[in-house]
Short mmCIF file of C-alpha atoms in Angstrom, two decimals:
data_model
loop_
_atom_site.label_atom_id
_atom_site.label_comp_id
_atom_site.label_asym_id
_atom_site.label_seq_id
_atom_site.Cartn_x
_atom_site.Cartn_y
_atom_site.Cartn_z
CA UNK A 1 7.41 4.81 -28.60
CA UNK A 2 5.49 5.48 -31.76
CA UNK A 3 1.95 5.70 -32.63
CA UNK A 4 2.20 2.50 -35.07
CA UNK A 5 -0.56 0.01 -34.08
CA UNK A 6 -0.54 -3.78 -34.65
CA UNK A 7 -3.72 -3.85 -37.43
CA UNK A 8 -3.96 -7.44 -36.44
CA UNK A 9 -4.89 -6.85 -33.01
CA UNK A 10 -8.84 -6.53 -33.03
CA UNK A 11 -10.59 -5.08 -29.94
CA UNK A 12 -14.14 -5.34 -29.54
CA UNK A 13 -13.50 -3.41 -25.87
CA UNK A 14 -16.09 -0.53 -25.61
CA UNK A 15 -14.36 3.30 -25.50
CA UNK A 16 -14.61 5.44 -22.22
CA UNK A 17 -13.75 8.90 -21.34
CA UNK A 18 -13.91 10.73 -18.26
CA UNK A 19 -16.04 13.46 -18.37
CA UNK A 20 -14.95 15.58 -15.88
CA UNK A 21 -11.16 15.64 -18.23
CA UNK A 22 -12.87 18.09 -20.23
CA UNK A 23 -13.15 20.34 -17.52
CA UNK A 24 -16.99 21.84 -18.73
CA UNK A 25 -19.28 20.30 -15.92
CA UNK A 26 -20.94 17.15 -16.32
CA UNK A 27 -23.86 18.15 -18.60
CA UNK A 28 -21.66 19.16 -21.19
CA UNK A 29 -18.52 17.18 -21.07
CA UNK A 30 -21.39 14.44 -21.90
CA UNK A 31 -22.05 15.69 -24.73
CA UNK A 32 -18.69 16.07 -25.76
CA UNK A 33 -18.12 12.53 -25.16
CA UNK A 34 -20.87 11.56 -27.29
CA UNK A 35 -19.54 13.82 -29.82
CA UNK A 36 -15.57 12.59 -29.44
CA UNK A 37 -17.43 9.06 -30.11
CA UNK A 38 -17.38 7.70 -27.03
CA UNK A 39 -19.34 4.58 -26.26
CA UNK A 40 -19.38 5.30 -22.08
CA UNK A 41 -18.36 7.64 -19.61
CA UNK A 42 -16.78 7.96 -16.45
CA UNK A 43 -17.84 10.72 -13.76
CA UNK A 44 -16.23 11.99 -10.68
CA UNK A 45 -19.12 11.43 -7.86
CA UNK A 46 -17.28 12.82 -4.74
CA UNK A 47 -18.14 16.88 -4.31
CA UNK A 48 -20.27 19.15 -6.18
CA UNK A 49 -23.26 18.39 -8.20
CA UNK A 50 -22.75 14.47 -8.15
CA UNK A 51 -21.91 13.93 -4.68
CA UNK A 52 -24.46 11.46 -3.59
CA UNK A 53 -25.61 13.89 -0.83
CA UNK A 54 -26.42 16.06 -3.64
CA UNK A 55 -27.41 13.84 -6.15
CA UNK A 56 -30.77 12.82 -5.21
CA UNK A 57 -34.11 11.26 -6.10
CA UNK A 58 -35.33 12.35 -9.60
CA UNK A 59 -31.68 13.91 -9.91
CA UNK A 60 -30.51 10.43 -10.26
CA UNK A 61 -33.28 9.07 -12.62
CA UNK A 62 -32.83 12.61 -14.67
CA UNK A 63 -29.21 11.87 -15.23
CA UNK A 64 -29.69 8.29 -16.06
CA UNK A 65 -32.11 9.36 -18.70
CA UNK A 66 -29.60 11.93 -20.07
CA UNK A 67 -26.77 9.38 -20.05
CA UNK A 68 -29.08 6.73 -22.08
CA UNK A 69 -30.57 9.69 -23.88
CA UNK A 70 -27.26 10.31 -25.77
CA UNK A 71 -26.66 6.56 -26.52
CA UNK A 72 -24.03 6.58 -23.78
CA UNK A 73 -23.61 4.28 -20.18
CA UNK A 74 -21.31 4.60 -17.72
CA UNK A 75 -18.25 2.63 -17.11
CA UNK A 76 -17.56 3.56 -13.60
CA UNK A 77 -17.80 6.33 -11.17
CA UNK A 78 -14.90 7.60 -9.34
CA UNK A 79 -15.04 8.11 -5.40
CA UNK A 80 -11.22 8.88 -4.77
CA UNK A 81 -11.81 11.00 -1.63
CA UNK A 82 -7.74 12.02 -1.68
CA UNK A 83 -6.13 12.36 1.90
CA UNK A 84 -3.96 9.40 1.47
CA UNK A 85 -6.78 7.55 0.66
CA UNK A 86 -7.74 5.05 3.66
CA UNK A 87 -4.34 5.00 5.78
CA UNK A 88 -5.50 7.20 8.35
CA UNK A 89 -7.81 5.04 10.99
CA UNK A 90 -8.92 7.81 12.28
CA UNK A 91 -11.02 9.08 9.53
CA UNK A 92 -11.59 6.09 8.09
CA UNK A 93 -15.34 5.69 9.32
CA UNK A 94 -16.12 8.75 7.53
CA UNK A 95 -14.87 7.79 3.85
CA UNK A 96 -15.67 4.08 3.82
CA UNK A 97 -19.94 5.42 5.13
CA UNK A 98 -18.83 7.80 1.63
CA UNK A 99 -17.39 5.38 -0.37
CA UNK A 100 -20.53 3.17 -0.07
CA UNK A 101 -23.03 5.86 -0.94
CA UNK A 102 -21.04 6.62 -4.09
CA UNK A 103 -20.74 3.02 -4.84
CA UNK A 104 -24.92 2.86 -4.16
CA UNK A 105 -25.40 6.39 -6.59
CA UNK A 106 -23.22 3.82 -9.20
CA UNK A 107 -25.60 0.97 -9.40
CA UNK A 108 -28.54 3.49 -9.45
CA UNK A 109 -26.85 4.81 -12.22
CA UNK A 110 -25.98 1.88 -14.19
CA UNK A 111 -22.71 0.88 -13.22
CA UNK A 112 -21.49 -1.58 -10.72
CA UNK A 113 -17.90 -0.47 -10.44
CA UNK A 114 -16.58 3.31 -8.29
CA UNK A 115 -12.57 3.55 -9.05
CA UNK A 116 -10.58 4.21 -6.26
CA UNK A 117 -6.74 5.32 -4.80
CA UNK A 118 -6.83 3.21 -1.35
CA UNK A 119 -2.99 5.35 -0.64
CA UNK A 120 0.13 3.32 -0.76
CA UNK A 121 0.17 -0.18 0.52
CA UNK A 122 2.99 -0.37 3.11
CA UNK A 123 5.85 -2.67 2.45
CA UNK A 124 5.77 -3.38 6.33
CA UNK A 125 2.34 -5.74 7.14
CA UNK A 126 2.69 -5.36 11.05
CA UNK A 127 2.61 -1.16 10.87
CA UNK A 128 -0.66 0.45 11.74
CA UNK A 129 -0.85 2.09 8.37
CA UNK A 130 -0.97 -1.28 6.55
CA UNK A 131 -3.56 -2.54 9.39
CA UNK A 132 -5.76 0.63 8.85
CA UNK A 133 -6.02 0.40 5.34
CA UNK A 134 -6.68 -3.12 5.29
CA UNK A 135 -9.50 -3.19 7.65
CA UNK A 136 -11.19 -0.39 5.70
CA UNK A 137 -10.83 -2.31 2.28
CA UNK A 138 -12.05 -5.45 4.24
CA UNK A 139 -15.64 -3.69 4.86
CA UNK A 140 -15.28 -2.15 1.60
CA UNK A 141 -14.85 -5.48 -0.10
CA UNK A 142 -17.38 -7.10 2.09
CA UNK A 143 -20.35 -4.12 1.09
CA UNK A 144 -19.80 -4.53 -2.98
CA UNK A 145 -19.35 -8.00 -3.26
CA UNK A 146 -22.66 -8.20 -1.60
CA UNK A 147 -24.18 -5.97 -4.23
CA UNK A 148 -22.29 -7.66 -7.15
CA UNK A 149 -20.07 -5.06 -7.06
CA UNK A 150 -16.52 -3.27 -7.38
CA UNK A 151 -14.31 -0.96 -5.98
CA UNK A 152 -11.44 -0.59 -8.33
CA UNK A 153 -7.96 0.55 -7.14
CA UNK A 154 -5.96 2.42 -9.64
CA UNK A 155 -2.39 0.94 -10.34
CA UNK A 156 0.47 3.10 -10.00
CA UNK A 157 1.52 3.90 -6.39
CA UNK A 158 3.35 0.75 -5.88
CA UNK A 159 3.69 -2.40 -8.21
CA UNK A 160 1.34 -4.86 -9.31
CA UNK A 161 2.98 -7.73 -7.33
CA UNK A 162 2.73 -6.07 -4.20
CA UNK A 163 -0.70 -5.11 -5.10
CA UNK A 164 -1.92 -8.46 -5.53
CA UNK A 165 -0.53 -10.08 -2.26
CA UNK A 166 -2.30 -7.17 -0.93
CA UNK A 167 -5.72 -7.86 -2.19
CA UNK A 168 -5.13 -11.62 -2.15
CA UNK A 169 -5.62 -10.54 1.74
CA UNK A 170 -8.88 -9.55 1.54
CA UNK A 171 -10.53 -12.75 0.55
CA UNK A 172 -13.05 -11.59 -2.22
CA UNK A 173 -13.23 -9.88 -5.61
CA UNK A 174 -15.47 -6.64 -3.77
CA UNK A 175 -11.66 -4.86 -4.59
CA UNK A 176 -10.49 -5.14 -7.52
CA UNK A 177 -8.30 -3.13 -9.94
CA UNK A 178 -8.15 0.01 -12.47
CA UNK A 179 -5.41 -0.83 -14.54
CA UNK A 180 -3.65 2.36 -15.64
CA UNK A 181 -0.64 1.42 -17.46
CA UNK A 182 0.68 4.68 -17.69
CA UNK A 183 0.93 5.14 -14.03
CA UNK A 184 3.23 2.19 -13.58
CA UNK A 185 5.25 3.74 -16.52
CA UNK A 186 5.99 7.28 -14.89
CA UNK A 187 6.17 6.35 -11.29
CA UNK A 188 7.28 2.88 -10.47
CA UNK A 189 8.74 1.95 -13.85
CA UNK A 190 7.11 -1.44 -13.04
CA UNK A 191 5.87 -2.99 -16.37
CA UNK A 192 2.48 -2.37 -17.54
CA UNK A 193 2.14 -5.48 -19.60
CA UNK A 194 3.21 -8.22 -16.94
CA UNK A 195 1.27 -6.05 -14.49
CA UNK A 196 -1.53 -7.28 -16.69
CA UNK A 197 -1.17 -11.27 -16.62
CA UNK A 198 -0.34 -10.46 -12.53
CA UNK A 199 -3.70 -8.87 -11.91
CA UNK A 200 -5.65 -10.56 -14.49
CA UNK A 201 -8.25 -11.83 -11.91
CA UNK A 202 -9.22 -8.59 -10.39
CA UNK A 203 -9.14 -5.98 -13.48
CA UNK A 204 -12.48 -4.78 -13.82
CA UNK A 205 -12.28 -1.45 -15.54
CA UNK A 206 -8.85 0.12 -17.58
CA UNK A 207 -8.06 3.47 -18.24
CA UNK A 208 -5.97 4.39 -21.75
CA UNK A 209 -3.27 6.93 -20.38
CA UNK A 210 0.33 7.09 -21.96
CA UNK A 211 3.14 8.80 -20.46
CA UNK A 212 7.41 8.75 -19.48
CA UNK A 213 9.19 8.69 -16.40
CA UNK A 214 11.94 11.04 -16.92
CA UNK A 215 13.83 10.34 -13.54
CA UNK A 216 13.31 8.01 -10.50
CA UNK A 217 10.55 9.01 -7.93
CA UNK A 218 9.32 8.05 -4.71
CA UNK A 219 5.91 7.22 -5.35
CA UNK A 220 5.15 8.85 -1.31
CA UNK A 221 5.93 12.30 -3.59
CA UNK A 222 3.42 11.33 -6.07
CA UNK A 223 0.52 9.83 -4.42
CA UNK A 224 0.68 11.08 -0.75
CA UNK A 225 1.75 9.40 2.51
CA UNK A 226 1.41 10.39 5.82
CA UNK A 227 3.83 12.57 6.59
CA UNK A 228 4.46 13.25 2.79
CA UNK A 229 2.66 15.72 0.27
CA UNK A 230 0.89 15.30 -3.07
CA UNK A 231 2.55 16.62 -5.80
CA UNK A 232 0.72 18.82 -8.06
CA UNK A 233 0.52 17.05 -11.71
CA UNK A 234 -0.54 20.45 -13.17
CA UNK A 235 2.30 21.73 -11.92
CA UNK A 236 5.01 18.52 -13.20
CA UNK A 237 3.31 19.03 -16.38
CA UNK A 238 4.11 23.19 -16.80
CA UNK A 239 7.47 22.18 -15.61
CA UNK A 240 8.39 19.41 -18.26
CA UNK A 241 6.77 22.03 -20.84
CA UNK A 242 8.77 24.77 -19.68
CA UNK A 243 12.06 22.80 -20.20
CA UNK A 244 12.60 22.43 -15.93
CA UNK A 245 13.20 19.01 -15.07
CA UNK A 246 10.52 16.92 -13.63
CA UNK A 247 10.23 13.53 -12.94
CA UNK A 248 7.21 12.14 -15.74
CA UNK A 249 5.26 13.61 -18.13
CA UNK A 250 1.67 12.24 -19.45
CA UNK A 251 1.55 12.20 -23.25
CA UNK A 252 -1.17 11.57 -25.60
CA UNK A 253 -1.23 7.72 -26.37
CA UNK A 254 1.23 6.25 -28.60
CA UNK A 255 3.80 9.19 -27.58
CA UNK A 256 4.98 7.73 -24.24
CA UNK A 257 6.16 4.33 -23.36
CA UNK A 258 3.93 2.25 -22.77
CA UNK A 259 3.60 -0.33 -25.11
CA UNK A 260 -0.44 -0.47 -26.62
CA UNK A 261 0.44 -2.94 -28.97
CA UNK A 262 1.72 -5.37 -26.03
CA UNK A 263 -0.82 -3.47 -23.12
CA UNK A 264 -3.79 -4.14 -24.99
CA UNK A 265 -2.92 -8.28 -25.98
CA UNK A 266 -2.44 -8.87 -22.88
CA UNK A 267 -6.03 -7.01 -21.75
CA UNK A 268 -7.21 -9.82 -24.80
CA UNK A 269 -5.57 -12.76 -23.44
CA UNK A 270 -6.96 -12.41 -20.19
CA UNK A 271 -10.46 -12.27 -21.20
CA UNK A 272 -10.99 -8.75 -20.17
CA UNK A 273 -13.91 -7.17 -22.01
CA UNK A 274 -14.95 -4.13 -20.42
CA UNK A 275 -14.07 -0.50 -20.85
CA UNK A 276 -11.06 1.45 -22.18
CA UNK A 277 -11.44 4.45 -20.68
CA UNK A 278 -9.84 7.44 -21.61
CA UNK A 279 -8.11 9.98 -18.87
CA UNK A 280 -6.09 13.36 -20.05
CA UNK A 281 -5.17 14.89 -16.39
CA UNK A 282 -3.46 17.82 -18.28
CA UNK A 283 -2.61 19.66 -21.30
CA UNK A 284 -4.29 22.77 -22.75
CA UNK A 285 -7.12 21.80 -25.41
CA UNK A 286 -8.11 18.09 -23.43
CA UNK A 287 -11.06 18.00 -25.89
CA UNK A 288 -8.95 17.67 -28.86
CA UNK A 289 -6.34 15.15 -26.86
CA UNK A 290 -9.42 13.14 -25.94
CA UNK A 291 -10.74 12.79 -29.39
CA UNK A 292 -7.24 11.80 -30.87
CA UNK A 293 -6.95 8.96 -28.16
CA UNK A 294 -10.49 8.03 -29.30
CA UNK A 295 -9.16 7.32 -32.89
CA UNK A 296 -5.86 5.57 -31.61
CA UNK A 297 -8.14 3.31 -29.71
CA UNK A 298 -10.57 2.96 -32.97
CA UNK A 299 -7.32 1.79 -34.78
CA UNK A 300 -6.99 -1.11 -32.51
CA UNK A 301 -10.93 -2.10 -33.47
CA UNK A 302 -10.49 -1.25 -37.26
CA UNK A 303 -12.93 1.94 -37.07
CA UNK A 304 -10.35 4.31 -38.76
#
């Protein structure tokens, strides 16, 4: 895949970046979006200063003002609180009580959608595992569609047709989807553009990630499963760099395979008009990958 862009293809879609990929604490990864020339931001709101435990009172308002101070907003939050997200019942009570505090810090702050990873759906619809994680995405649906909210789950651990009958389930648009194209790329090899037009009613934030699947993988390996253990990304990454096989690499967009010229039509077609949001999960200078996937988004919109 090249870095050629279709000129004709004209996005008006505002530009995101995670803050906490530039790995220098909230405050200032701000500012670096703002100076990268991003439009909005998205934050990690789980542990630390922004857990909404933490993250109180005139720490919220203070915040807001800083965010709206630099000229930015933000696109989301994200409250993935790991542990194979919410396939274990018995600690399920725990993270969905979380998941709606982070999902109240996001309206305070601006924002009406918290990305997610909810673990693997199950292939198998009578197991326990599928049953516990759709009864927690059942309340969780239930909470933010009664605030005019979202949770978002992040594509990737298994593909978007199974995805959709999953959510289909839940009767509501209170979960919806993250589309991460390059997710589907390294780990399922399930195609990012028809994953698109399949989940075109419940995409309600994007993230701009590019990457290659260099040999088959079970996504249990990737993501987690009960029983099964995360792989480290940092790690995958060091290993593809140090010439040891591994099974994907992220790349900086327009350098892996997924197809932007194709991806981002299709994110046109079907009305979507919210954020692009930019994630770099490794690499060695993210502040300089950021700000080139800034410009290769610009191209699409006829900024540079």
């Amino acid at each position: 895949m090249t870095a050629n862009h279709d000129s004709t293809l004209k996005l008006t879609n505002k530009i995101g970046v995670i803050v906490d990929s530039f790995g220098i604490g909230v405050a200032e990864g701000l500012k670096k979006a703002k100076e990268v020339g991003a439009d909005g931001v998205q934050i990690y709101a789980v542990s630390g200063e922004m857990d909404p435990a933490v993250l109180t009172g005139a720490k919220r308002r203070e915040l807001r003002s800083t965010i709206e101070g630099l000229g930015l907003e933000i696109s989301a939050l994200c409250g993935d609180l790991a542990g194979h997200g919410f396939q274990d019942a018995s600690v399920n009570a725990e993270k969905i009580e979380k998941s709606k505090r982070i999902l109240d810090l996001a309206l305070e702050l601006g924002t009406n959608i918290v990305t997610t990873h909810i673990g693997i759906v199950p292939e198998d619809r009578s197991g326990p595992i599928y049953e516990a994680m759709h009864r927690a995405c059942m309340e969780l649906s239930r909470y933010a569609s009664s605030l005019d909210a979202y949770f978002a789950i992040e594509t990737g651990p298994e593909p978007a047709a199974h995805l959709k009958s999953f959510l289909d389930t839940l009767g509501g648009k209170g979960v919806s989807v993250n589309f991460d194209p390059a997710n589907m790329v390294m780990v399922t090899g399930d195609d990012p553009v028809q994953g698109v037009y399949t989940l075109k009613d419940y995409i309600v934030h994007t993230h701009v990630k590019d990457g290659r699947r260099l040999r088959i993988v079970d996504p249990k390996q990737v993501y987690g499963y009960l029983g099964y253990n995360k792989m480290d990304h940092a790690a995958i990454a060091d290993m593809a760099a140090g010439g040891e096989e591994a099974d994907f690499i992220e790349l900086p967009p327009g350098e892996g395979d997924v197809d932007f010229d194709a991806y981002f039509r299709a994110l046109r077609e079907i009305g979507y008009t919210g954020y692009l949001t930019i994630e770099r999960e490794v690499g060695s200078d993210p502040s300089a990958d950021i700000a080139g996937a800034v410009r290769f988004i610009e191209k699409y919109r006829g900024l540079n």
